[in-house]
Amino acid sequence: MGRAGISEVCADPRPAPRAVPSRVAAAAVLGVGTVLLLAAVHLTQGTSGVGVGQLLALLTGSGTDGTAAVLVASRVPRLLAAVVVGAALGAAGAALQSVSRNALASPDTLGVDAGAYFAVVAVAAFGLVVPVELSALLAFAGGLAAAALVFALSGGGTGPTRLVLAGSAVALALFSLTSVLLLLFSQETSGLYAWGSGQLAQTGLDAVARMSPVVLLALAGLVGLSRRLDVLGLGDDTAAVLGVPVRRTRVLVTMLAVLLSASAVTVAGPVGFVGLCAPAVLRLVAPLVPGLRRYRVLLPMSALAGVGVVLAADVLVRLVLGGQGGVEVPTGVVTTLFGAVVLVAVARRFRESGPVRQVAAAHSGRLRDRRGFLVVLAVTLAATAVVAAGGLLLGDTLLLAGDVLNWFTGRAGPITTFVLDTRVPRVVAALFAGAALAVAGTAVQAVCRNPLAEPALLGVSGGAGVAAVVVITVVPAVGVWTLAGSAALGALLAATLVFGLAVSGGMASDRLVLIGVGVSYGAMALITVMIVSTDPFNETKALTWLAGSTYGRTFPQVLPVVGALLLVLALFAGRRHELDLLAVDDDTPQVLGIRLSRTRVLLLGAAALLTATAVAAIGVLAFVGLVAPHAARALVGARHARVLPVAALLGALLVGLADAVGRTVIAPAQLPAGALTSLIGTPYFAWLLWRSRRPAA
């Protein structure tokens, strides 16, 4: 990324101006007044009929015992939970942004919340009942491990794109592991899916009371380190000369921020992106309040802003959906939507991203001659055939090759016929959906000229998922082609949105990826809202859709992805030279007479169509469109005439293998194919980031 891009989103390294007490005090009073107003509105909302009149009567001493019971048992605990969670995450976000000098750092983009959530779910899955303090300690360990991994992969966190990508990858892997636990131990983890999106509904004050002192102590510790943080803003060398222990300070601040995040997760689950939104709110008013960037002011104000963000989200949920909707729809979903908007807004500030550093997999490939290509093609085709055969034979019922042959010839017995009638469409769906996602990823990486781009990370998969869930929710018996068409429309709209926002001011690869990640987060939040609000007790449905599964597939549901794959492969084959040129730069295609904008729209639209049909067929799968093209280029070079067929076979191989393993490893229970592709793809993605890491600036 270019220097201009970094300077626009990172914390200002210049010394903050001296605080003007009157302006700081006015900002604090305004913030407290806003929070108090939101709290007052918050107390009037709920599932019971207790309203403003009854609450005012209670204040004047003429209220009823029923009103007091509702207030004490339900509304006050929820309000206090919002205060504790908002303060913890707001301060944690400001602290993490300070140590990484990155305005996109937060407990979410560093994977802290995902690590803490996984630790809590793992304890519950194995039937362990632990006190709140021990649960918080386990969440702290999980969050700290995730943050350390993300910092290592992103090269210290100073590159906004790398930080967000590394955090998204780690969070996705942890979410996949968590989803597996939620599916396998559904009884032990009952209710933890909605809680995993940030649920403020409290059954009492126990967790809030026990975590409040921890939050206060951690916040006090951060404020105590504020002078060091101010000096660190001058640069590591200057801070070291002035006697600040740079490494020790960063470690202490990070640990305190993770402790705050773990405390928030213990109280209400991972409430998304509060740590990103709260400091962003303060940056908007910083020009009007000199000294607000001084950390002794910034940290408490970030905590206050965090409380305001959480309260505003919770008020909005119950205002739009009613009291019962506030119980069913997690507040964290709304804060995630807020955060997605903030992430997109910050990403749009990039004016240039500089040359994209291609990873080794993009250029390597010892087998570049025609003979080598044919050998790779034959081997991948044979491996895909073996995986397909294994998918037909393996599962909760083991079959022989003769059983499959008898089924094809119509001579199989009733049991074998029943098994293969359900198994064959699943195998076909996995193979063709994997191939479609791989081909789509190949095109996206070429058009965007970013080796880390793929349909899921650019929001295309999320857009298709939102459209498909809307159609399924409104018309449960919707036809296959209507569903596929709706998913295609959603994917195309998402791609248009991301591309349109990214190209304003000139095409920048980093801006495109960041906007895509923001749209992807927002789409996943919308999917959660729709599923939880329309079918709140069917967690398996939500997890299966979001994790990607071939369960219950039929041949009519597979036809759209087969047709789209054949059509788009023919299109890409005819435009293979244009894909080669687009992957180089903008100037060469234009010199050769290629209409750049129209060609990009056509190719991205075709990739969106492929992604949409794959999502309509088996749900949302991540990393297939990243891993398969990289592996193909590593094997046969960068020419798309060779990359496309090999990538398609590798994508089919990956998803087919994940589906077969998911149906076999814990048979008769099953694991979603998407969970396994995430677990396979995340280490590869981490390796790509590690190979291309840059030293911290």
XYZ file of C-alpha atoms in Angstrom:
697
model
C 0.000 0.000 0.000
C 1.223 3.476 -0.750
C 2.133 5.957 1.914
C -0.868 8.118 1.153
C -3.224 5.213 1.707
C -1.722 4.374 5.070
C -1.633 7.912 6.376
C -5.318 8.394 5.691
C -6.499 5.569 7.919
C -3.867 5.216 10.614
C -3.873 7.153 13.831
C -2.260 10.556 13.498
C 1.364 10.158 14.645
C 1.789 13.856 15.408
C 1.592 15.063 18.987
C -1.981 15.815 19.906
C -2.759 19.448 20.639
C -3.125 20.473 24.244
C -6.592 19.973 25.553
C -8.877 22.956 25.930
C -10.657 22.096 29.216
C -13.893 23.845 28.294
C -14.249 22.006 24.974
C -13.305 18.640 26.446
C -15.765 19.184 29.270
C -18.483 20.232 26.813
C -17.855 17.124 24.712
C -17.991 14.958 27.833
C -21.240 16.571 28.994
C -22.756 16.146 25.550
C -21.690 12.500 25.486
C -23.037 11.776 28.962
C -26.295 13.551 28.132
C -26.716 11.497 24.957
C -26.058 8.261 26.832
C -28.519 9.201 29.586
C -31.184 10.005 27.008
C -30.628 6.672 25.273
C -30.708 4.905 28.637
C -34.020 6.531 29.503
C -35.530 5.413 26.198
C -33.980 1.984 26.679
C -35.748 1.489 30.021
C -39.144 2.142 28.435
C -38.720 -0.722 25.930
C -39.414 -4.385 26.541
C -41.820 -7.270 26.104
C -44.073 -6.273 28.993
C -46.643 -3.479 28.968
C -44.645 -1.302 31.355
C -44.281 2.093 29.709
C -43.227 5.633 30.455
C -46.202 6.357 32.700
C -45.593 3.385 34.964
C -41.896 4.172 35.227
C -42.600 7.801 36.155
C -45.090 6.588 38.740
C -42.393 4.353 40.173
C -40.058 7.333 40.490
C -42.687 9.324 42.387
C -43.358 6.435 44.771
C -46.791 5.498 43.400
C -45.710 2.624 41.169
C -46.707 -1.003 41.527
C -44.652 -3.986 42.631
C -45.111 -5.492 39.163
C -43.464 -2.491 37.539
C -40.560 -2.674 39.964
C -40.177 -6.406 39.323
C -40.006 -5.882 35.544
C -37.482 -3.099 35.971
C -35.220 -5.010 38.355
C -35.477 -8.449 36.740
C -35.254 -7.530 33.076
C -34.686 -3.966 31.993
C -32.012 -2.786 34.416
C -29.827 -5.904 33.848
C -30.062 -5.390 30.089
C -29.203 -1.699 30.443
C -26.230 -2.405 32.695
C -25.039 -5.127 30.328
C -25.108 -2.588 27.492
C -23.101 -0.128 29.600
C -20.445 -2.677 30.599
C -20.113 -4.168 27.108
C -20.072 -0.803 25.338
C -17.481 0.701 27.682
C -15.240 -2.363 27.442
C -15.318 -2.643 23.649
C -15.062 1.099 23.011
C -11.927 1.409 25.132
C -10.491 -1.841 23.730
C -10.896 -0.572 20.177
C -9.110 2.703 20.927
C -6.290 0.842 22.679
C -5.786 -1.628 19.833
C -5.768 1.177 17.289
C -3.092 2.951 19.293
C -0.668 0.016 19.510
C -1.132 -0.928 15.848
C -1.366 2.687 14.574
C -4.246 1.463 12.452
C -7.721 2.978 12.427
C -9.198 -0.378 11.331
C -7.956 -2.296 14.366
C -10.658 -3.527 16.734
C -11.504 -6.666 18.701
C -13.308 -7.928 15.586
C -10.688 -7.235 12.924
C -8.055 -8.806 15.195
C -10.163 -11.923 15.756
C -10.224 -11.330 19.520
C -13.994 -11.706 19.830
C -13.968 -14.851 17.682
C -11.231 -16.420 19.813
C -12.996 -15.564 23.045
C -16.338 -16.867 21.726
C -14.758 -20.130 20.597
C -13.263 -20.684 24.040
C -16.624 -20.127 25.764
C -18.463 -22.450 23.344
C -15.788 -25.141 23.692
C -16.263 -25.185 27.450
C -20.040 -25.427 27.088
C -19.810 -28.102 24.356
C -17.972 -30.495 26.632
C -20.529 -30.068 29.372
C -18.312 -28.110 31.733
C -20.066 -25.674 34.049
C -17.583 -23.045 35.166
C -18.002 -19.856 37.201
C -18.117 -16.526 35.420
C -14.561 -15.617 36.397
C -13.098 -18.809 34.922
C -15.198 -18.357 31.779
C -13.755 -14.863 31.415
C -10.233 -16.228 31.898
C -10.745 -18.818 29.169
C -12.213 -16.162 26.868
C -9.167 -13.988 27.601
C -6.806 -16.815 26.623
C -8.707 -17.490 23.396
C -8.845 -13.818 22.445
C -5.170 -13.248 23.223
C -4.101 -16.224 21.102
C -6.206 -14.999 18.168
C -4.816 -11.450 18.423
C -1.226 -12.734 18.536
C -1.818 -14.840 15.422
C -3.404 -11.952 13.496
C -0.599 -9.547 14.439
C 1.974 -12.112 13.309
C 0.248 -12.739 9.981
C -0.327 -9.060 9.239
C 3.256 -8.035 9.940
C 2.448 -6.045 13.081
C -0.941 -4.739 11.988
C 0.215 -1.552 10.301
C -1.163 -2.488 6.881
C -4.944 -1.925 6.977
C -5.735 -4.404 4.211
C -3.495 -7.112 5.607
C -4.840 -6.589 9.120
C -8.470 -6.902 8.028
C -7.767 -9.882 5.781
C -5.764 -11.701 8.444
C -8.399 -10.960 11.076
C -11.214 -12.046 8.761
C -9.440 -15.288 7.917
C -8.702 -16.160 11.537
C -12.228 -15.191 12.611
C -13.715 -17.299 9.812
C -11.665 -20.330 10.829
C -12.673 -19.907 14.469
C -16.313 -19.443 13.444
C -16.095 -22.693 11.473
C -14.718 -24.526 14.498
C -17.402 -22.961 16.662
C -20.101 -23.947 14.169
C -18.882 -27.535 14.268
C -19.161 -27.555 18.059
C -22.620 -25.969 17.943
C -23.820 -28.612 15.483
C -22.236 -31.586 17.221
C -23.231 -30.539 20.728
C -26.527 -28.821 19.995
C -28.082 -29.657 23.374
C -25.089 -28.590 25.434
C -24.738 -25.322 23.458
C -28.429 -24.514 23.091
C -28.980 -20.768 22.670
C -25.321 -19.966 22.006
C -25.832 -19.251 18.279
C -27.886 -16.091 18.831
C -25.680 -15.245 21.811
C -22.729 -15.567 19.463
C -23.945 -12.491 17.584
C -24.074 -10.397 20.765
C -27.164 -10.849 22.891
C -27.891 -8.337 25.679
C -30.933 -10.158 27.094
C -29.854 -11.045 30.621
C -31.290 -13.514 33.117
C -29.819 -11.631 36.043
C -27.077 -9.337 37.251
C -24.532 -12.031 38.123
C -22.289 -11.776 35.048
C -22.572 -7.983 34.909
C -21.732 -7.611 38.604
C -18.706 -9.877 38.368
C -17.278 -8.405 35.168
C -17.818 -4.719 36.028
C -14.803 -4.528 38.401
C -12.621 -6.229 35.793
C -13.668 -3.700 33.148
C -13.066 -0.773 35.507
C -9.612 -2.032 36.504
C -8.585 -2.695 32.900
C -9.824 0.730 31.823
C -7.944 2.346 34.700
C -4.819 0.459 33.638
C -5.110 1.805 30.102
C -5.605 5.353 31.346
C -2.514 4.856 33.528
C -0.554 4.039 30.376
C -1.932 7.020 28.450
C 1.291 9.062 28.675
C 3.239 6.194 27.159
C 0.683 5.880 24.382
C 0.975 9.599 23.630
C 4.740 9.251 23.294
C 4.398 6.117 21.158
C 2.474 8.263 18.695
C 5.763 10.041 17.947
C 7.306 6.812 16.666
C 9.078 3.856 18.224
C 12.575 5.361 17.975
C 11.560 8.654 19.573
C 9.624 6.849 22.302
C 12.630 4.645 23.073
C 14.901 7.702 23.290
C 12.426 9.303 25.709
C 12.605 6.251 27.959
C 9.357 4.482 27.022
C 9.677 0.660 26.933
C 8.035 0.237 23.537
C 7.626 -3.533 23.391
C 6.503 -3.870 26.997
C 3.982 -1.064 26.597
C 2.490 -2.620 23.485
C 2.176 -5.998 25.178
C 0.541 -4.495 28.272
C -1.928 -2.413 26.255
C -2.823 -5.369 24.050
C -3.388 -7.627 27.057
C -5.607 -5.047 28.746
C -7.592 -4.555 25.524
C -8.054 -8.309 25.146
C -9.137 -8.537 28.790
C -11.775 -5.878 28.122
C -12.989 -7.749 25.044
C -13.091 -11.070 26.902
C -15.129 -9.466 29.688
C -17.623 -8.165 27.139
C -17.896 -11.598 25.494
C -18.468 -13.200 28.886
C -21.385 -10.858 29.568
C -23.147 -10.749 26.208
C -21.220 -12.667 23.575
C -19.284 -11.009 20.742
C -21.069 -7.702 20.080
C -19.637 -6.796 16.713
C -17.608 -3.745 15.704
C -18.289 -1.512 18.704
C -14.523 -1.164 19.024
C -14.386 0.090 15.447
C -17.382 2.427 15.593
C -16.682 4.181 18.905
C -13.235 5.602 17.983
C -14.610 6.467 14.527
C -17.298 8.622 16.156
C -14.642 10.463 18.133
C -12.518 11.046 15.037
C -15.468 12.900 13.524
C -15.539 15.407 16.383
C -11.774 15.521 17.048
C -11.215 18.634 14.862
C -13.681 20.514 17.058
C -12.189 19.337 20.359
C -8.432 19.985 20.575
C -6.707 17.397 22.718
C -9.253 14.645 22.145
C -6.465 12.533 20.659
C -4.634 12.550 23.977
C -5.203 9.103 25.405
C -6.099 10.224 28.905
C -9.125 11.830 27.232
C -9.550 9.495 24.269
C -9.808 6.250 26.239
C -12.624 7.316 28.618
C -14.433 9.068 25.773
C -14.131 5.944 23.613
C -15.675 3.942 26.445
C -18.508 6.473 26.621
C -18.971 6.392 22.848
C -19.038 2.586 22.981
C -21.882 2.709 25.499
C -23.745 5.076 23.198
C -23.257 2.789 20.165
C -24.531 -0.305 21.998
C -27.507 1.528 23.516
C -28.417 3.087 20.171
C -28.280 -0.321 18.476
C -30.407 -1.951 21.168
C -32.949 0.861 21.102
C -33.109 0.650 17.316
C -33.694 -3.125 17.349
C -36.637 -2.883 19.746
C -37.985 0.257 18.098
C -38.154 -1.419 14.681
C -38.951 -5.009 15.670
C -40.757 -4.504 18.968
C -40.010 -5.917 22.381
C -40.070 -9.564 21.294
C -37.872 -8.777 18.327
C -35.333 -7.316 20.726
C -35.192 -10.690 22.454
C -34.867 -12.729 19.262
C -32.539 -10.514 17.203
C -29.085 -10.040 18.767
C -28.014 -6.464 19.328
C -24.582 -7.342 18.008
C -26.043 -7.830 14.544
C -27.011 -4.159 14.397
C -23.607 -3.018 15.678
C -22.038 -5.222 12.989
C -24.086 -3.384 10.370
C -22.871 -0.087 11.858
C -19.304 -1.401 11.705
C -19.665 -2.532 8.106
C -20.688 1.003 7.138
C -17.717 2.449 9.045
C -15.328 -0.027 7.420
C -16.583 0.864 3.941
C -16.422 4.590 4.728
C -12.827 4.341 5.941
C -11.834 2.158 2.989
C -13.194 4.723 0.519
C -10.587 7.205 1.781
C -7.848 5.310 -0.044
C -6.708 7.208 -3.083
C -4.003 4.785 -4.175
C -2.817 1.435 -3.028
C 0.431 1.161 -4.885
C 1.557 -1.996 -6.599
C 0.150 -5.177 -5.175
C 2.843 -7.477 -3.967
C 2.178 -10.806 -5.628
C 2.734 -13.826 -3.478
C 4.931 -16.662 -4.544
C 2.041 -18.864 -5.562
C 1.001 -16.349 -8.176
C 4.227 -16.614 -10.128
C 5.742 -19.963 -9.292
C 5.134 -23.065 -11.264
C 7.874 -25.429 -12.317
C 5.588 -27.197 -14.755
C 4.999 -24.534 -17.400
C 5.469 -26.394 -20.679
C 2.589 -28.039 -22.520
C 3.580 -31.524 -21.417
C 3.719 -30.477 -17.806
C 0.316 -28.838 -18.108
C -1.200 -32.005 -19.564
C 0.322 -34.075 -16.754
C -1.121 -31.735 -14.096
C -4.483 -31.741 -15.836
C -4.550 -35.535 -15.994
C -3.522 -35.923 -12.354
C -6.088 -33.420 -11.060
C -8.786 -35.012 -13.217
C -7.928 -38.445 -11.833
C -7.859 -37.124 -8.259
C -11.243 -35.482 -8.747
C -12.644 -38.738 -10.116
C -11.305 -40.612 -7.085
C -12.891 -38.077 -4.730
C -16.193 -38.333 -6.601
C -16.085 -42.122 -6.349
C -15.259 -41.896 -2.666
C -18.143 -39.511 -2.135
C -20.519 -42.034 -3.694
C -19.226 -44.968 -1.661
C -18.619 -43.369 1.748
C -21.088 -42.017 4.279
C -23.353 -43.337 7.006
C -23.940 -46.356 4.718
C -20.866 -47.856 3.049
C -21.373 -49.056 -0.511
C -19.358 -51.020 -3.041
C -18.525 -50.060 -6.611
C -20.890 -52.774 -7.789
C -23.743 -51.120 -5.910
C -23.143 -47.885 -7.797
C -22.972 -49.736 -11.117
C -26.242 -51.511 -10.351
C -27.841 -48.158 -9.498
C -26.802 -46.704 -12.837
C -28.240 -49.701 -14.661
C -31.448 -49.711 -12.590
C -30.791 -53.080 -10.918
C -30.005 -51.890 -7.363
C -32.019 -52.933 -4.335
C -34.374 -50.537 -2.529
C -31.888 -49.605 0.203
C -29.066 -48.942 -2.230
C -31.423 -47.006 -4.481
C -32.594 -44.816 -1.608
C -29.016 -44.108 -0.468
C -27.721 -43.211 -3.933
C -30.817 -41.223 -4.882
C -29.878 -38.834 -2.070
C -26.091 -39.167 -2.280
C -25.465 -38.693 -6.022
C -27.041 -35.203 -6.202
C -24.964 -34.175 -3.181
C -21.726 -35.294 -4.792
C -22.620 -33.590 -8.080
C -23.575 -30.386 -6.220
C -20.278 -30.353 -4.323
C -18.172 -30.919 -7.450
C -19.869 -28.340 -9.643
C -20.241 -25.711 -6.889
C -16.554 -26.075 -6.042
C -15.589 -25.724 -9.705
C -17.845 -22.677 -10.085
C -16.353 -20.913 -7.058
C -12.819 -21.670 -8.234
C -13.441 -20.273 -11.707
C -15.141 -17.210 -10.207
C -12.171 -16.668 -7.903
C -9.755 -16.925 -10.826
C -11.612 -14.172 -12.684
C -11.950 -11.948 -9.603
C -8.219 -12.140 -8.850
C -7.363 -11.282 -12.455
C -9.782 -8.360 -12.734
C -8.905 -6.951 -9.301
C -5.193 -7.735 -9.679
C -5.155 -8.820 -6.076
C -3.986 -12.346 -5.209
C -5.909 -12.223 -1.918
C -9.293 -11.441 -3.466
C -12.042 -14.035 -3.764
C -15.865 -13.961 -4.066
C -16.536 -14.531 -0.359
C -14.140 -11.800 0.781
C -15.523 -9.337 -1.792
C -19.105 -9.621 -0.548
C -20.400 -11.419 -3.655
C -21.176 -14.627 -1.765
C -22.825 -12.599 0.980
C -25.018 -10.738 -1.509
C -26.136 -14.010 -3.071
C -26.817 -15.414 0.386
C -28.946 -12.440 1.427
C -31.090 -12.673 -1.707
C -31.508 -16.436 -1.369
C -32.498 -16.235 2.306
C -35.009 -13.463 1.548
C -36.666 -15.595 -1.120
C -36.658 -18.737 1.032
C -38.121 -16.795 3.959
C -40.881 -15.124 1.947
C -41.703 -18.105 -0.281
C -40.559 -21.335 1.435
C -41.659 -23.492 -1.532
C -39.840 -21.351 -4.090
C -38.733 -23.024 -7.318
C -35.125 -23.876 -8.048
C -34.699 -21.452 -10.949
C -36.369 -18.613 -9.061
C -33.996 -19.183 -6.151
C -30.964 -19.291 -8.426
C -32.111 -16.163 -10.256
C -32.647 -14.300 -6.996
C -29.207 -15.326 -5.743
C -27.681 -14.199 -9.033
C -29.381 -10.829 -8.720
C -28.146 -10.438 -5.137
C -24.592 -11.352 -6.112
C -24.667 -8.940 -9.052
C -25.957 -6.112 -6.853
C -23.264 -6.796 -4.254
C -20.549 -6.883 -6.918
C -21.876 -3.661 -8.452
C -21.930 -1.972 -5.039
C -18.396 -3.032 -4.150
C -16.947 -2.229 -7.564
C -18.816 1.073 -7.793
C -17.596 2.263 -4.410
C -14.055 1.124 -5.121
C -13.557 2.735 -8.522
C -14.552 6.224 -7.382
C -11.320 8.169 -7.402
C -9.444 5.540 -9.397
C -9.113 1.773 -9.145
C -7.269 0.792 -5.954
C -6.845 -2.873 -5.135
C -6.674 -2.414 -1.366
C -9.761 -0.222 -1.355
C -11.665 -2.827 -3.348
C -10.774 -5.610 -0.910
C -11.589 -3.564 2.204
C -14.947 -2.454 0.823
C -15.693 -6.041 -0.140
C -14.912 -7.269 3.358
C -17.179 -4.577 4.822
C -20.037 -5.548 2.500
C -19.445 -9.210 3.362
C -19.731 -8.505 7.097
C -22.911 -6.526 6.521
C -24.412 -9.304 4.382
C -23.696 -11.965 6.996
C -25.333 -9.756 9.623
C -28.439 -9.352 7.456
C -28.639 -13.118 6.946
C -28.467 -13.635 10.706
C -31.216 -11.070 11.272
C -33.549 -12.748 8.786
C -32.964 -16.277 10.036
C -33.139 -15.462 13.732
C -36.179 -13.172 13.416
C -38.192 -15.568 11.236
C -37.109 -18.908 12.727
C -35.296 -18.125 15.988
C -35.328 -21.657 17.389
C -33.890 -23.356 14.301
C -30.180 -22.778 14.876
C -29.257 -25.784 12.740
C -30.891 -24.163 9.704
C -28.890 -20.993 10.194
C -25.600 -22.763 10.780
C -26.093 -25.158 7.877
C -26.853 -22.322 5.447
C -24.053 -20.046 6.605
C -21.510 -22.862 6.751
C -22.442 -24.342 3.357
C -23.931 -27.818 3.096
C -25.002 -30.261 0.395
C -27.609 -31.832 2.658
C -30.902 -32.612 0.878
C -29.714 -31.499 -2.568
C -31.633 -32.723 -5.611
C -30.770 -32.790 -9.306
C -33.047 -29.824 -10.182
C -31.185 -27.726 -7.601
C -27.868 -28.589 -9.233
C -28.882 -27.736 -12.793
C -28.429 -23.930 -12.469
C -24.833 -24.191 -11.290
C -24.035 -26.759 -14.010
C -25.509 -24.525 -16.691
C -23.811 -21.391 -15.368
C -20.438 -23.135 -15.120
C -20.545 -24.378 -18.713
C -21.683 -20.983 -20.002
C -19.115 -18.932 -18.078
C -16.255 -21.322 -18.811
C -16.991 -20.878 -22.497
C -17.011 -17.085 -22.046
C -13.736 -17.065 -20.082
C -12.094 -19.420 -22.557
C -12.930 -16.987 -25.348
C -11.575 -14.075 -23.298
C -8.595 -15.846 -21.779
C -6.133 -13.384 -23.336
C -8.064 -10.446 -21.892
C -7.845 -12.062 -18.456
C -4.078 -12.370 -18.924
C -3.794 -8.689 -19.822
C -6.082 -7.436 -17.054
C -3.944 -9.250 -14.496
C -0.921 -7.163 -15.565
C -2.022 -3.515 -15.480
C -4.553 -1.023 -16.838
C -2.426 0.467 -19.596
C -1.596 -2.612 -21.658
C -5.231 -3.673 -22.310
C -6.173 -0.128 -23.330
C -3.230 0.129 -25.726
C -4.403 -3.108 -27.332
C -7.917 -1.745 -27.788
C -9.668 -3.495 -24.893
C -12.512 -1.493 -23.374
C -11.424 -1.721 -19.786
C -14.585 -0.788 -17.881
C -16.950 -2.838 -20.033
C -14.676 -5.883 -19.925
C -14.340 -5.683 -16.159
C -18.081 -5.423 -15.688
C -18.669 -8.376 -18.005
C -16.105 -10.611 -16.294
C -17.135 -9.641 -12.764
C -20.784 -10.137 -13.707
C -19.992 -13.629 -14.965
C -18.075 -14.382 -11.755
C -21.027 -13.095 -9.730
C -23.363 -15.396 -11.678
C -21.174 -18.403 -10.912
C -20.961 -17.491 -7.248
C -24.711 -16.961 -7.011
C -25.616 -20.332 -8.472
C -23.088 -22.048 -6.200
C -24.518 -20.291 -3.137
C -28.071 -21.166 -4.196
C -26.997 -24.799 -4.531
C -25.046 -25.393 -1.316
C -24.935 -22.178 0.729
C -22.010 -19.886 1.544
C -18.515 -21.363 1.140
C -15.338 -19.415 1.733
C -11.750 -19.727 0.515
C -12.496 -22.111 -2.382
C -12.173 -19.192 -4.793
C -8.849 -18.266 -3.168
C -7.091 -21.604 -2.721
C -7.908 -23.250 -6.064
C -6.652 -20.409 -8.363
C -3.449 -20.034 -6.334
C -2.735 -23.742 -6.426
C -3.466 -23.811 -10.168
C -1.068 -20.950 -10.888
C 1.580 -22.597 -8.753
C 1.267 -25.757 -10.862
C 0.835 -24.478 -14.432
C 1.854 -20.812 -14.442
C -0.202 -17.652 -14.873
C -1.752 -18.145 -18.347
C -5.503 -18.385 -17.899
C -5.886 -20.872 -20.743
C -4.199 -23.324 -18.388
C -5.244 -21.919 -15.028
C -9.004 -22.063 -15.642
C -9.403 -25.829 -16.218
C -6.949 -26.773 -13.479
C -8.554 -24.346 -11.010
C -12.011 -25.740 -11.816
C -10.831 -29.287 -11.126
C -9.041 -28.261 -7.932
C -12.156 -26.431 -6.686
C -14.279 -29.507 -7.391
C -11.666 -31.649 -5.660
C -11.588 -29.424 -2.560
C -15.344 -29.165 -2.027
C -15.944 -32.791 -2.996
C -13.346 -33.924 -0.486
C -14.765 -31.654 2.232
C -18.258 -32.989 1.599
C -17.139 -36.625 1.670
C -15.163 -36.135 4.882
C -18.025 -34.198 6.488
C -20.456 -37.030 5.742
C -18.098 -39.782 6.887
C -15.894 -38.708 9.765
C -18.672 -38.599 12.384
C -21.362 -40.610 10.559
C -24.302 -40.760 10.962
C -23.900 -37.124 12.065
C -22.575 -34.713 9.430
C -20.401 -31.629 9.205
C -21.121 -28.851 6.668
C -18.735 -28.843 3.729
C -18.176 -25.103 4.150
C -16.845 -25.556 7.670
C -14.204 -27.970 6.400
C -13.257 -25.815 3.384
C -12.727 -22.927 5.796
C -10.507 -25.073 7.985
C -8.547 -26.182 4.914
C -8.422 -22.766 3.280
C -7.529 -20.702 6.336
C -4.045 -22.223 6.863
C -3.285 -21.719 3.165
C -4.514 -18.131 3.335
C -2.404 -17.585 6.449
C 0.600 -18.976 4.596
C -0.001 -16.553 1.727
C -0.087 -13.639 4.146
C 3.009 -14.905 5.926
C 4.954 -15.311 2.694
C 4.073 -11.789 1.578
C 4.345 -10.078 4.973
C 6.121 -6.758 5.187
C 7.982 -5.354 8.147
C 6.013 -2.997 10.332
C 6.325 0.610 9.283
